[in-house]
XYZ file of C-alpha atoms in Angstrom:
387
model
C -13.005 -62.595 29.104
C -9.414 -61.644 30.218
C -9.294 -58.993 32.757
C -5.789 -57.504 31.541
C -7.020 -57.318 28.167
C -9.745 -55.260 28.727
C -8.200 -53.207 31.440
C -5.486 -52.665 28.151
C -8.212 -52.136 25.947
C -9.972 -49.196 27.829
C -6.417 -47.540 28.629
C -5.785 -47.433 24.957
C -9.000 -46.318 24.006
C -9.147 -43.556 26.777
C -5.768 -42.564 25.350
C -6.905 -42.406 21.783
C -10.013 -40.203 22.879
C -7.736 -37.585 25.022
C -5.468 -37.665 22.174
C -8.275 -36.920 19.616
C -10.045 -34.028 21.987
C -6.388 -32.451 22.818
C -5.529 -32.374 18.863
C -9.240 -31.008 18.147
C -10.124 -28.830 20.937
C -10.288 -25.618 18.949
C -12.123 -27.406 15.793
C -15.598 -26.864 17.329
C -14.924 -23.220 18.205
C -15.868 -20.381 15.991
C -13.483 -17.890 14.576
C -14.951 -14.442 15.064
C -14.327 -11.453 12.344
C -15.534 -8.530 13.451
C -15.183 -5.905 10.308
C -15.759 -2.216 11.337
C -16.246 0.666 8.722
C -16.115 4.737 9.824
C -19.038 6.783 9.182
C -20.855 4.436 6.453
C -24.719 5.245 6.324
C -26.518 2.114 4.864
C -25.412 2.701 1.594
C -24.819 -0.719 0.083
C -26.929 -2.499 -2.713
C -28.056 -5.072 -0.129
C -29.828 -2.433 1.525
C -31.575 -1.699 -1.596
C -29.039 1.518 -2.889
C -29.118 0.010 -6.289
C -26.756 2.749 -7.375
C -24.073 1.762 -5.170
C -21.429 -0.946 -6.031
C -20.581 -3.166 -3.235
C -20.291 -6.293 -4.545
C -18.651 -8.008 -1.550
C -21.175 -6.708 1.447
C -23.832 -8.077 -0.786
C -22.379 -11.190 -1.184
C -21.901 -11.532 2.555
C -25.515 -10.819 2.970
C -26.718 -13.267 0.138
C -25.827 -16.115 3.110
C -25.933 -13.664 6.071
C -28.684 -11.484 7.473
C -29.206 -7.628 6.557
C -30.789 -5.873 9.585
C -32.838 -2.976 8.427
C -33.285 -1.555 11.587
C -30.175 -1.702 13.610
C -29.171 1.527 15.619
C -25.903 2.926 16.930
C -26.508 4.352 20.823
C -25.402 7.649 19.664
C -23.981 9.169 16.448
C -20.502 10.187 17.571
C -17.350 8.322 17.009
C -16.261 7.667 20.262
C -19.560 7.194 22.273
C -20.678 4.577 19.579
C -17.433 2.894 19.929
C -16.836 3.214 23.864
C -20.485 1.581 23.862
C -20.398 -1.177 21.379
C -16.860 -2.557 22.268
C -17.611 -2.594 25.881
C -21.379 -3.775 25.624
C -22.873 -0.962 27.928
C -24.825 2.372 27.110
C -23.141 5.823 26.818
C -24.751 6.634 30.183
C -22.880 4.081 31.673
C -19.524 4.566 30.027
C -19.700 8.261 30.534
C -18.525 8.859 26.831
C -19.451 11.493 24.424
C -16.297 12.916 22.796
C -13.547 12.370 23.502
C -12.775 9.304 25.902
C -13.115 10.448 29.273
C -9.938 9.532 31.830
C -12.125 8.031 33.825
C -13.230 5.754 31.046
C -9.894 4.722 30.079
C -8.330 4.373 33.472
C -11.081 2.670 35.365
C -14.065 1.716 33.315
C -12.280 -0.285 30.784
C -10.277 -2.124 33.345
C -13.643 -3.225 34.892
C -15.692 -3.641 31.754
C -13.099 -5.792 29.176
C -13.596 -4.753 25.579
C -15.156 -7.384 23.279
C -11.825 -8.407 21.879
C -10.276 -8.532 25.206
C -13.091 -10.714 26.342
C -12.117 -13.075 23.407
C -8.667 -12.871 24.124
C -9.043 -14.072 27.994
C -11.048 -17.150 26.584
C -7.633 -18.369 24.425
C -8.763 -16.944 20.668
C -5.922 -15.442 19.039
C -6.618 -11.897 19.067
C -5.806 -8.905 17.242
C -7.320 -5.381 16.228
C -6.369 -3.210 13.212
C -6.759 0.268 11.875
C -9.801 2.283 13.530
C -11.343 -0.048 16.075
C -10.750 1.541 19.403
C -10.807 5.378 18.053
C -7.672 6.086 20.341
C -8.092 4.740 23.877
C -4.852 2.648 24.619
C -5.086 -1.000 23.357
C -4.874 -3.696 25.737
C -1.497 -5.699 25.980
C -3.142 -8.890 26.472
C -3.694 -9.856 22.802
C -1.595 -12.278 20.600
C -0.639 -9.390 18.190
C -0.387 -5.864 18.878
C -2.724 -3.262 17.120
C -1.697 -2.797 13.660
C -1.769 0.894 12.243
C -1.231 1.416 8.688
C 2.007 3.795 7.644
C -0.466 5.456 4.869
C -1.265 9.275 5.421
C -4.455 10.925 4.755
C -3.165 11.620 1.293
C -0.844 9.813 -0.906
C 0.037 12.394 -3.269
C 2.763 14.519 -2.552
C 1.148 17.801 -3.781
C -1.473 17.007 -0.993
C 0.313 16.272 2.021
C 1.558 18.337 4.836
C 4.931 18.332 6.543
C 3.996 20.983 8.686
C 1.375 19.792 11.362
C 0.104 22.866 12.342
C -1.267 23.427 9.002
C -4.426 21.520 8.918
C -5.435 19.883 5.637
C -8.897 21.244 6.185
C -7.568 24.489 5.441
C -5.440 23.724 2.440
C -7.023 20.780 0.698
C -10.244 19.265 -0.949
C -11.617 16.999 0.980
C -11.148 14.162 -1.852
C -7.924 12.561 -3.522
C -8.648 9.917 -6.004
C -5.139 8.634 -7.030
C -3.971 6.141 -9.793
C -2.412 4.064 -7.641
C -2.696 0.600 -6.011
C -5.208 -0.208 -2.679
C -2.362 -0.627 -0.328
C -1.373 2.800 -0.952
C -4.107 3.988 1.105
C -4.897 3.193 4.756
C -7.405 0.591 4.198
C -5.660 -1.310 1.254
C -2.809 -1.973 4.216
C -5.284 -2.773 6.763
C -6.248 -5.545 4.500
C -3.559 -6.847 3.717
C -2.121 -6.704 7.367
C -5.725 -8.526 8.285
C -4.793 -11.276 5.657
C -1.681 -11.940 6.940
C -2.768 -12.055 10.586
C -5.550 -14.521 9.507
C -3.055 -16.918 8.105
C -0.813 -16.961 11.435
C -3.696 -17.534 13.387
C -4.916 -20.578 11.461
C -1.302 -21.871 11.670
C -1.410 -21.161 15.313
C -4.489 -24.114 15.737
C -6.561 -21.392 17.820
C -9.989 -19.927 16.907
C -9.439 -16.060 16.209
C -11.437 -13.001 17.175
C -9.515 -10.195 14.340
C -11.035 -6.956 14.223
C -10.054 -4.895 11.277
C -11.527 -1.391 11.321
C -11.503 0.525 8.099
C -11.056 4.130 8.297
C -13.307 5.140 4.743
C -15.512 6.501 4.314
C -14.690 9.127 6.701
C -13.186 12.145 5.494
C -11.359 13.152 3.588
C -12.734 10.940 0.955
C -9.632 9.233 -0.742
C -8.932 5.965 -2.387
C -7.524 4.993 -5.574
C -8.850 6.325 -8.909
C -10.235 2.815 -10.132
C -13.390 3.140 -7.348
C -14.167 6.621 -8.417
C -14.329 5.083 -11.859
C -16.899 2.887 -11.279
C -19.661 6.094 -10.758
C -20.185 8.705 -13.030
C -20.880 11.764 -11.770
C -23.823 12.524 -14.058
C -25.476 9.997 -12.682
C -25.013 10.886 -8.720
C -28.042 12.641 -7.599
C -28.359 15.472 -4.967
C -30.028 14.910 -1.421
C -33.917 15.340 -2.084
C -33.796 17.284 1.267
C -30.742 19.471 1.401
C -32.194 22.382 3.843
C -33.563 22.460 7.272
C -37.096 21.977 7.557
C -39.145 25.178 7.919
C -39.586 24.783 11.848
C -36.591 22.547 12.510
C -34.063 24.209 15.139
C -30.873 24.514 13.877
C -29.116 22.810 17.066
C -30.641 19.574 15.630
C -27.721 19.634 13.034
C -24.150 19.937 13.739
C -21.988 21.747 11.191
C -19.186 19.347 11.020
C -17.969 17.024 8.187
C -17.356 18.568 5.116
C -18.109 21.720 6.186
C -14.889 21.863 8.342
C -12.655 21.732 4.771
C -11.943 24.946 2.647
C -14.184 27.522 2.877
C -17.582 25.601 2.587
C -18.420 26.720 6.500
C -18.417 30.460 5.229
C -19.423 30.001 1.681
C -21.528 26.979 1.771
C -21.703 23.794 -0.396
C -23.225 24.633 -3.949
C -24.460 21.692 -6.251
C -21.064 21.173 -8.069
C -19.435 20.681 -4.748
C -22.224 18.383 -3.232
C -21.851 16.256 -6.364
C -18.173 15.682 -6.032
C -18.333 14.966 -2.435
C -21.089 12.391 -2.769
C -19.491 10.834 -5.599
C -16.097 10.851 -3.440
C -18.134 9.213 -0.431
C -19.630 6.540 -2.681
C -16.186 5.597 -4.543
C -14.689 5.180 -0.874
C -17.586 2.824 0.209
C -16.810 0.599 -3.105
C -13.130 0.851 -1.752
C -13.681 -0.428 1.452
C -16.131 -2.939 0.084
C -13.081 -4.280 -2.115
C -11.173 -4.689 0.873
C -13.682 -6.647 2.687
C -13.932 -8.751 -0.411
C -10.021 -9.572 -0.037
C -10.335 -10.906 3.397
C -13.587 -13.292 2.299
C -11.482 -14.566 -0.249
C -8.925 -15.450 1.989
C -11.295 -17.031 4.225
C -12.397 -19.095 1.253
C -8.939 -20.002 -0.057
C -7.781 -21.331 3.928
C -10.975 -23.510 4.168
C -12.747 -21.604 7.009
C -15.401 -19.197 5.595
C -17.646 -21.943 7.217
C -16.083 -21.939 10.562
C -16.049 -18.246 10.846
C -18.655 -15.665 12.219
C -18.349 -12.396 10.238
C -19.904 -8.946 11.692
C -19.897 -6.187 9.310
C -21.110 -2.582 11.038
C -20.398 0.846 11.004
C -19.935 3.153 14.141
C -22.733 5.233 13.005
C -24.364 7.131 9.960
C -23.913 9.816 7.690
C -25.523 13.178 6.379
C -24.848 14.011 2.872
C -25.802 17.389 2.382
C -29.267 16.109 4.036
C -31.338 18.376 6.247
C -28.580 21.046 6.042
C -25.729 18.336 7.293
C -22.440 17.155 6.047
C -21.660 14.771 8.551
C -22.963 12.761 11.444
C -23.858 13.834 15.367
C -27.481 14.238 14.713
C -30.524 12.064 15.862
C -31.900 11.735 12.365
C -32.119 7.998 10.681
C -29.474 8.942 8.361
C -26.915 9.502 11.362
C -28.220 6.546 14.074
C -29.104 3.953 11.730
C -26.072 1.760 10.551
C -25.227 -1.027 8.556
C -24.843 -4.454 10.136
C -24.577 -7.351 8.084
C -24.106 -10.752 10.126
C -23.327 -14.136 9.058
C -22.997 -17.392 11.601
C -21.655 -20.687 9.829
C -24.745 -22.524 11.711
C -27.396 -19.704 11.355
C -31.142 -20.879 9.606
C -31.737 -17.800 7.965
C -29.133 -16.991 5.625
C -29.485 -15.061 2.787
C -32.573 -12.715 4.200
C -33.394 -9.357 5.784
C -34.839 -8.393 9.019
C -36.673 -5.739 10.049
C -36.155 -6.961 13.854
C -35.054 -3.683 15.852
C -31.356 -3.984 17.213
C -29.133 -1.983 19.080
C -25.121 -1.814 18.493
C -24.940 -2.401 22.356
C -26.254 -6.236 21.593
C -23.545 -6.931 19.241
C -21.319 -7.788 22.078
C -23.701 -10.772 23.687
C -24.320 -12.052 20.512
C -21.242 -12.856 19.436
C -20.167 -14.275 22.829
C -23.597 -16.650 22.615
C -22.754 -17.297 18.675
C -18.997 -18.736 20.179
C -20.951 -20.524 23.013
C -19.015 -18.217 25.685
C -20.330 -16.791 29.056
C -22.113 -13.341 28.658
C -21.232 -11.348 31.427
C -24.219 -10.001 33.925
C -22.664 -5.990 33.207
C -23.537 -6.222 29.504
C -26.629 -3.980 28.705
C -27.527 -5.331 25.418
C -29.337 -8.381 24.429
C -28.245 -11.047 22.395
C -29.946 -11.332 18.915
C -28.366 -14.124 17.970
C -31.765 -16.250 17.550
C -33.027 -14.218 15.059
C -30.162 -15.740 12.965
């Protein structure tokens, strides 16, 4: 055997191996799509809500897993998001509502958010819409946080130029104009999410992209075509609209729709209630359609089978149940929330699980699915094995 030939052969093989590994360094890494929805109760077809028009969430559920018993740490926007984004419980973050200065200036620096964690691992990272609920966005991301240009209402007659005049005092809490999706915030968030995914794919890096949709949070606004999916005559009212005979009023926060017009003083009659529920369902279908656009883009780019998708809401919602039109309670309607997860390597696709999970578990779960190190300070438990 010619030793020089053997050395040259080994050198060529080694060089080829190095080249192959360097060109595919990101090929085995999974992308992460972390989709937040604001104020959504488990109102989707995949949760047995047959009246709901949610074909896109149902589509993901058909190949992913639906968590039937997923609970937020606290049914308040800031507390829930601070917890799920940092992987720590509210008694550790110190956040109720709103974010505290200590949380912003001290806690987050020592407990990086989930997006910041993936950014530091080299992922193409961006957040869009309502993910962080207002605390300063990390500057380490690949692209700056995206906020849509659209306001609460699309129709000029419903818009307020004077910021001192609150919409709640002047408007009905709904609008369904015959306009395209991107006339409203969530349509713009979906469009920009798709554009971001395309740039991320071109970069050659795995991505962590987190769009946070703003509906079905009040005001219940969306294009007319989603309102037309439901007939108001088919909308059923809550079977338990009043406080129970032994229920302390402190158990229900008078927030949400009660803050609009004269509802707090005059109450919400059946006609109002039916319109509110109708508009809420329309907004859920609106968000569902935006999720569908993003799923379609993954398919068209050929990366659907290499992308972990997690759909969640920051808490549930009362729609006239137990005397409430909002959140901030410890009833199941507020603390139980949608959680749908798809992992390309999962064996439990197309199933529902009754496993009890918490939203503080999402952070370590995504790290495990992406084969990243799980920080010791995280207070949740990965549920990757359930998949």
